[in-house]
Amino acid sequence: MDFSKIKLANERNSHVTKRLNRLNTWQFFKVIYRENIWRMFGFNFLMVVCLLPIFVVLMLGSMHTTEIEQTLPVLNSLGFSTGAWLNLEEHFEAQIQQSNIFFGLMTVVSSLLVTFMLSGGFAVIRDAFWTGKLSAVGVFKSMGMGIKANVLYAFVSTVVTALSVFGIYSLYTWLRTEILWLAIVLTVLLSIVALLLVLYLMILCSVSVTYKQSVLQNLDDSWRLMWLNIFPNLIHLLLALIPIALYFVFIGGLLQQIFLIVVLMFGGLYFPLVWQTHMMKTFALFHPVEVKKKKQAKAQQPEALQEEATPAEEQPQPAKSKKKGKKTENVIADSEADAYALDDDAYATDEDNKD
């Protein structure tokens, strides 16, 4: 595959001053948490609102299953059902299957609100990644620009993802009563296909919200980016989806309540932060912003004063870089968690690159 055909042209960054972010995801989170703590909680609440209908439908489905179980006759209980109920198991499975289909379709509908997370949420993290502040231009402004740029991609991605999950589950529940081994094999294979499909759609949303290109160019760039770093992409997608798995692991009991409290505090922010930060670092390979030392500010002084003030051997040098084929990758040292607060080089502006 020819990765040199990846264009990623026309960045949507005219409304901010682009700066180089050399922090990892955890360090980046601590920066925006420290600098914009209340706006971060507000943004997290907006993202939780996008996910809330899904959790509500899942809880209603679980409650309905419990109600079905309570309506079944209890064998040999005092005064009730002293005999066996013929075809009880078949009746129960039919009731559960009907309930699952109904609430599954309701989950697909309720997931449509995630469209705003995949467009507005990604745009907020995009701007925060460039500026180091969650609210450099305002959370609502960033979300509005992201929705305007990416709402159609996000809507299609949400619908396809929700229908894929529902379709795989429905196929398994129908086929397991006929041929169990075939149901398991098909479920595993279709789950792998669905994971790759979701990965491609998430990359497509990230590309669309970050670059202003034609639909065909977005589709082509996303396809090549998916295979460029296939394993890191898969790992970061799975990491971003961890809260969903934890919900089913902790379902019921005290752990689920603690988990829900954590979700209300940080859960809505988690997915767009982990995924979009990974994609922004991938995009930086194609449009790097070079970092320069603070001492280069002295270069703006008159040459005579600069030579008098700074010995020749102490003259600042630009950040080193190495070439790989047609692309240039910056050699940047890792920064500490509080690099943004203590060191201006944690983020470097585009203007610093101009000689």
mmCIF file of N, CA and C in Angstrom, residues 70-136:
data_model
loop_
_atom_site.group_PDB
_atom_site.id
_atom_site.type_symbol
_atom_site.label_atom_id
_atom_site.label_comp_id
_atom_site.label_asym_id
_atom_site.label_seq_id
_atom_site.Cartn_x
_atom_site.Cartn_y
_atom_site.Cartn_z
ATOM 1 N N GLN A 70 -39.726 -13.018 37.319
ATOM 2 C CA GLN A 70 -40.620 -13.015 38.484
ATOM 3 C C GLN A 70 -42.023 -13.519 38.145
ATOM 4 N N THR A 71 -42.397 -13.448 36.879
ATOM 5 C CA THR A 71 -43.736 -13.911 36.490
ATOM 6 C C THR A 71 -43.796 -15.416 36.268
ATOM 7 N N LEU A 72 -42.634 -16.077 36.243
ATOM 8 C CA LEU A 72 -42.628 -17.524 36.010
ATOM 9 C C LEU A 72 -43.114 -18.254 37.252
ATOM 10 N N PRO A 73 -43.816 -19.392 37.064
ATOM 11 C CA PRO A 73 -44.285 -20.170 38.220
ATOM 12 C C PRO A 73 -43.114 -20.813 38.953
ATOM 13 N N VAL A 74 -43.222 -20.900 40.280
ATOM 14 C CA VAL A 74 -42.177 -21.500 41.105
ATOM 15 C C VAL A 74 -42.607 -22.912 41.473
ATOM 16 N N LEU A 75 -41.843 -23.893 41.148
ATOM 17 C CA LEU A 75 -42.207 -25.286 41.358
ATOM 18 C C LEU A 75 -42.276 -25.617 42.859
ATOM 19 N N ASN A 76 -43.397 -26.235 43.271
ATOM 20 C CA ASN A 76 -43.591 -26.735 44.635
ATOM 21 C C ASN A 76 -43.574 -25.640 45.702
ATOM 22 N N SER A 77 -43.819 -24.397 45.333
ATOM 23 C CA SER A 77 -43.931 -23.368 46.365
ATOM 24 C C SER A 77 -45.316 -23.467 47.006
ATOM 25 N N LEU A 78 -45.437 -22.961 48.199
ATOM 26 C CA LEU A 78 -46.656 -23.122 48.977
ATOM 27 C C LEU A 78 -47.845 -22.437 48.296
ATOM 28 N N GLY A 79 -48.809 -23.230 47.904
ATOM 29 C CA GLY A 79 -50.025 -22.687 47.328
ATOM 30 C C GLY A 79 -49.924 -22.337 45.859
ATOM 31 N N PHE A 80 -48.770 -22.467 45.242
ATOM 32 C CA PHE A 80 -48.632 -22.105 43.841
ATOM 33 C C PHE A 80 -47.850 -23.195 43.098
ATOM 34 N N SER A 81 -48.305 -23.523 41.923
ATOM 35 C CA SER A 81 -47.544 -24.336 40.982
ATOM 36 C C SER A 81 -46.986 -25.597 41.643
ATOM 37 N N THR A 82 -47.856 -26.422 42.083
ATOM 38 C CA THR A 82 -47.391 -27.668 42.698
ATOM 39 C C THR A 82 -46.986 -28.696 41.660
ATOM 40 N N GLY A 83 -47.180 -28.376 40.395
ATOM 41 C CA GLY A 83 -46.760 -29.271 39.331
ATOM 42 C C GLY A 83 -45.845 -28.552 38.350
ATOM 43 N N ALA A 84 -45.275 -29.296 37.446
ATOM 44 C CA ALA A 84 -44.349 -28.720 36.465
ATOM 45 C C ALA A 84 -45.136 -28.010 35.366
ATOM 46 N N TRP A 85 -44.557 -26.900 34.846
ATOM 47 C CA TRP A 85 -45.143 -26.146 33.737
ATOM 48 C C TRP A 85 -44.469 -26.632 32.458
ATOM 49 N N LEU A 86 -45.257 -27.302 31.611
ATOM 50 C CA LEU A 86 -44.700 -27.846 30.383
ATOM 51 C C LEU A 86 -44.204 -26.722 29.479
ATOM 52 N N ASN A 87 -43.055 -26.981 28.814
ATOM 53 C CA ASN A 87 -42.444 -26.027 27.868
ATOM 54 C C ASN A 87 -42.089 -24.693 28.530
ATOM 55 N N LEU A 88 -41.787 -24.747 29.824
ATOM 56 C CA LEU A 88 -41.434 -23.526 30.534
ATOM 57 C C LEU A 88 -40.172 -22.892 29.959
ATOM 58 N N GLU A 89 -39.167 -23.711 29.665
ATOM 59 C CA GLU A 89 -37.892 -23.183 29.155
ATOM 60 C C GLU A 89 -38.088 -22.511 27.802
ATOM 61 N N GLU A 90 -38.865 -23.133 26.910
ATOM 62 C CA GLU A 90 -39.104 -22.549 25.594
ATOM 63 C C GLU A 90 -39.863 -21.225 25.715
ATOM 64 N N HIS A 91 -40.832 -21.190 26.619
ATOM 65 C CA HIS A 91 -41.603 -19.962 26.827
ATOM 66 C C HIS A 91 -40.700 -18.841 27.343
ATOM 67 N N PHE A 92 -39.856 -19.183 28.306
ATOM 68 C CA PHE A 92 -38.962 -18.171 28.888
ATOM 69 C C PHE A 92 -37.992 -17.630 27.827
ATOM 70 N N GLU A 93 -37.395 -18.503 27.034
ATOM 71 C CA GLU A 93 -36.457 -18.063 25.994
ATOM 72 C C GLU A 93 -37.142 -17.202 24.952
ATOM 73 N N ALA A 94 -38.387 -17.530 24.610
ATOM 74 C CA ALA A 94 -39.124 -16.720 23.640
ATOM 75 C C ALA A 94 -39.388 -15.322 24.185
ATOM 76 N N GLN A 95 -39.769 -15.254 25.461
ATOM 77 C CA GLN A 95 -40.008 -13.950 26.079
ATOM 78 C C GLN A 95 -38.731 -13.111 26.138
ATOM 79 N N ILE A 96 -37.630 -13.731 26.516
ATOM 80 C CA ILE A 96 -36.349 -13.023 26.604
ATOM 81 C C ILE A 96 -35.894 -12.558 25.227
ATOM 82 N N GLN A 97 -36.090 -13.408 24.222
ATOM 83 C CA GLN A 97 -35.666 -13.039 22.879
ATOM 84 C C GLN A 97 -36.456 -11.841 22.360
ATOM 85 N N GLN A 98 -37.753 -11.845 22.576
ATOM 86 C CA GLN A 98 -38.563 -10.697 22.171
ATOM 87 C C GLN A 98 -38.136 -9.425 22.901
ATOM 88 N N SER A 99 -37.845 -9.561 24.187
ATOM 89 C CA SER A 99 -37.405 -8.407 24.970
ATOM 90 C C SER A 99 -36.071 -7.873 24.463
ATOM 91 N N ASN A 100 -35.147 -8.791 24.162
ATOM 92 C CA ASN A 100 -33.826 -8.375 23.691
ATOM 93 C C ASN A 100 -33.901 -7.682 22.333
ATOM 94 N N ILE A 101 -34.754 -8.164 21.454
ATOM 95 C CA ILE A 101 -34.894 -7.537 20.143
ATOM 96 C C ILE A 101 -35.452 -6.127 20.284
ATOM 97 N N PHE A 102 -36.465 -5.975 21.130
ATOM 98 C CA PHE A 102 -37.080 -4.660 21.317
ATOM 99 C C PHE A 102 -36.085 -3.673 21.921
ATOM 100 N N PHE A 103 -35.455 -4.068 23.025
ATOM 101 C CA PHE A 103 -34.530 -3.150 23.686
ATOM 102 C C PHE A 103 -33.237 -2.981 22.887
ATOM 103 N N GLY A 104 -32.900 -3.971 22.067
ATOM 104 C CA GLY A 104 -31.751 -3.810 21.175
ATOM 105 C C GLY A 104 -31.989 -2.730 20.139
ATOM 106 N N LEU A 105 -33.180 -2.750 19.554
ATOM 107 C CA LEU A 105 -33.524 -1.696 18.593
ATOM 108 C C LEU A 105 -33.614 -0.337 19.271
ATOM 109 N N MET A 106 -34.116 -0.300 20.492
ATOM 110 C CA MET A 106 -34.171 0.950 21.241
ATOM 111 C C MET A 106 -32.761 1.475 21.536
ATOM 112 N N THR A 107 -31.819 0.552 21.771
ATOM 113 C CA THR A 107 -30.431 0.959 21.997
ATOM 114 C C THR A 107 -29.825 1.562 20.744
ATOM 115 N N VAL A 108 -30.147 0.986 19.596
ATOM 116 C CA VAL A 108 -29.662 1.546 18.324
ATOM 117 C C VAL A 108 -30.161 2.979 18.156
ATOM 118 N N VAL A 109 -31.441 3.195 18.446
ATOM 119 C CA VAL A 109 -32.010 4.541 18.319
ATOM 120 C C VAL A 109 -31.379 5.499 19.331
ATOM 121 N N SER A 110 -31.238 5.037 20.576
ATOM 122 C CA SER A 110 -30.691 5.913 21.614
ATOM 123 C C SER A 110 -29.224 6.244 21.380
ATOM 124 N N SER A 111 -28.525 5.422 20.614
ATOM 125 C CA SER A 111 -27.100 5.677 20.352
ATOM 126 C C SER A 111 -26.878 6.799 19.345
ATOM 127 N N LEU A 112 -27.938 7.259 18.688
ATOM 128 C CA LEU A 112 -27.771 8.306 17.679
ATOM 129 C C LEU A 112 -27.211 9.592 18.279
ATOM 130 N N LEU A 113 -27.419 9.775 19.582
ATOM 131 C CA LEU A 113 -26.904 10.971 20.240
ATOM 132 C C LEU A 113 -25.376 10.963 20.318
ATOM 133 N N VAL A 114 -24.780 9.766 20.161
ATOM 134 C CA VAL A 114 -23.323 9.658 20.156
ATOM 135 C C VAL A 114 -22.727 10.414 18.963
ATOM 136 N N THR A 115 -23.555 10.698 17.968
ATOM 137 C CA THR A 115 -23.101 11.488 16.821
ATOM 138 C C THR A 115 -22.420 12.774 17.269
ATOM 139 N N PHE A 116 -22.965 13.410 18.294
ATOM 140 C CA PHE A 116 -22.394 14.673 18.769
ATOM 141 C C PHE A 116 -21.060 14.470 19.474
ATOM 142 N N MET A 117 -20.842 13.289 20.040
ATOM 143 C CA MET A 117 -19.542 12.991 20.635
ATOM 144 C C MET A 117 -18.483 12.796 19.562
ATOM 145 N N LEU A 118 -18.855 12.111 18.468
ATOM 146 C CA LEU A 118 -17.893 11.821 17.411
ATOM 147 C C LEU A 118 -17.596 13.031 16.542
ATOM 148 N N SER A 119 -18.352 14.091 16.682
ATOM 149 C CA SER A 119 -18.087 15.308 15.910
ATOM 150 C C SER A 119 -17.671 16.444 16.834
ATOM 151 N N GLY A 120 -18.561 16.860 17.714
ATOM 152 C CA GLY A 120 -18.232 17.950 18.626
ATOM 153 C C GLY A 120 -17.174 17.574 19.639
ATOM 154 N N GLY A 121 -17.257 16.368 20.201
ATOM 155 C CA GLY A 121 -16.278 15.932 21.194
ATOM 156 C C GLY A 121 -14.880 15.823 20.620
ATOM 157 N N PHE A 122 -14.764 15.243 19.431
ATOM 158 C CA PHE A 122 -13.462 15.137 18.773
ATOM 159 C C PHE A 122 -12.880 16.519 18.476
ATOM 160 N N ALA A 123 -13.743 17.471 18.102
ATOM 161 C CA ALA A 123 -13.270 18.818 17.774
ATOM 162 C C ALA A 123 -12.719 19.523 19.016
ATOM 163 N N VAL A 124 -13.359 19.321 20.173
ATOM 164 C CA VAL A 124 -12.882 19.941 21.407
ATOM 165 C C VAL A 124 -11.493 19.414 21.765
ATOM 166 N N ILE A 125 -11.288 18.109 21.677
ATOM 167 C CA ILE A 125 -9.979 17.525 21.971
ATOM 168 C C ILE A 125 -8.962 17.961 20.925
ATOM 169 N N ARG A 126 -9.388 18.097 19.679
ATOM 170 C CA ARG A 126 -8.485 18.586 18.624
ATOM 171 C C ARG A 126 -7.933 19.965 18.965
ATOM 172 N N ASP A 127 -8.805 20.887 19.339
ATOM 173 C CA ASP A 127 -8.363 22.242 19.672
ATOM 174 C C ASP A 127 -7.535 22.259 20.951
ATOM 175 N N ALA A 128 -7.927 21.430 21.924
ATOM 176 C CA ALA A 128 -7.161 21.365 23.171
ATOM 177 C C ALA A 128 -5.769 20.800 22.926
ATOM 178 N N PHE A 129 -5.659 19.849 22.031
ATOM 179 C CA PHE A 129 -4.359 19.268 21.710
ATOM 180 C C PHE A 129 -3.435 20.316 21.101
ATOM 181 N N TRP A 130 -3.984 21.202 20.275
ATOM 182 C CA TRP A 130 -3.182 22.233 19.623
ATOM 183 C C TRP A 130 -2.834 23.391 20.555
ATOM 184 N N THR A 131 -3.692 23.689 21.505
ATOM 185 C CA THR A 131 -3.512 24.896 22.300
ATOM 186 C C THR A 131 -3.088 24.637 23.741
ATOM 187 N N GLY A 132 -3.352 23.440 24.256
ATOM 188 C CA GLY A 132 -3.045 23.160 25.646
ATOM 189 C C GLY A 132 -4.125 23.606 26.591
ATOM 190 N N LYS A 133 -5.239 24.117 26.074
ATOM 191 C CA LYS A 133 -6.351 24.575 26.902
ATOM 192 C C LYS A 133 -7.652 24.065 26.316
ATOM 193 N N LEU A 134 -8.481 23.520 27.201
ATOM 194 C CA LEU A 134 -9.752 22.961 26.736
ATOM 195 C C LEU A 134 -10.675 24.026 26.189
ATOM 196 N N SER A 135 -10.498 25.264 26.647
ATOM 197 C CA SER A 135 -11.442 26.313 26.281
ATOM 198 C C SER A 135 -10.746 27.497 25.611
ATOM 199 N N ALA A 136 -9.735 27.233 24.812
ATOM 200 C CA ALA A 136 -9.002 28.320 24.165
ATOM 201 C C ALA A 136 -9.929 29.199 23.324
#
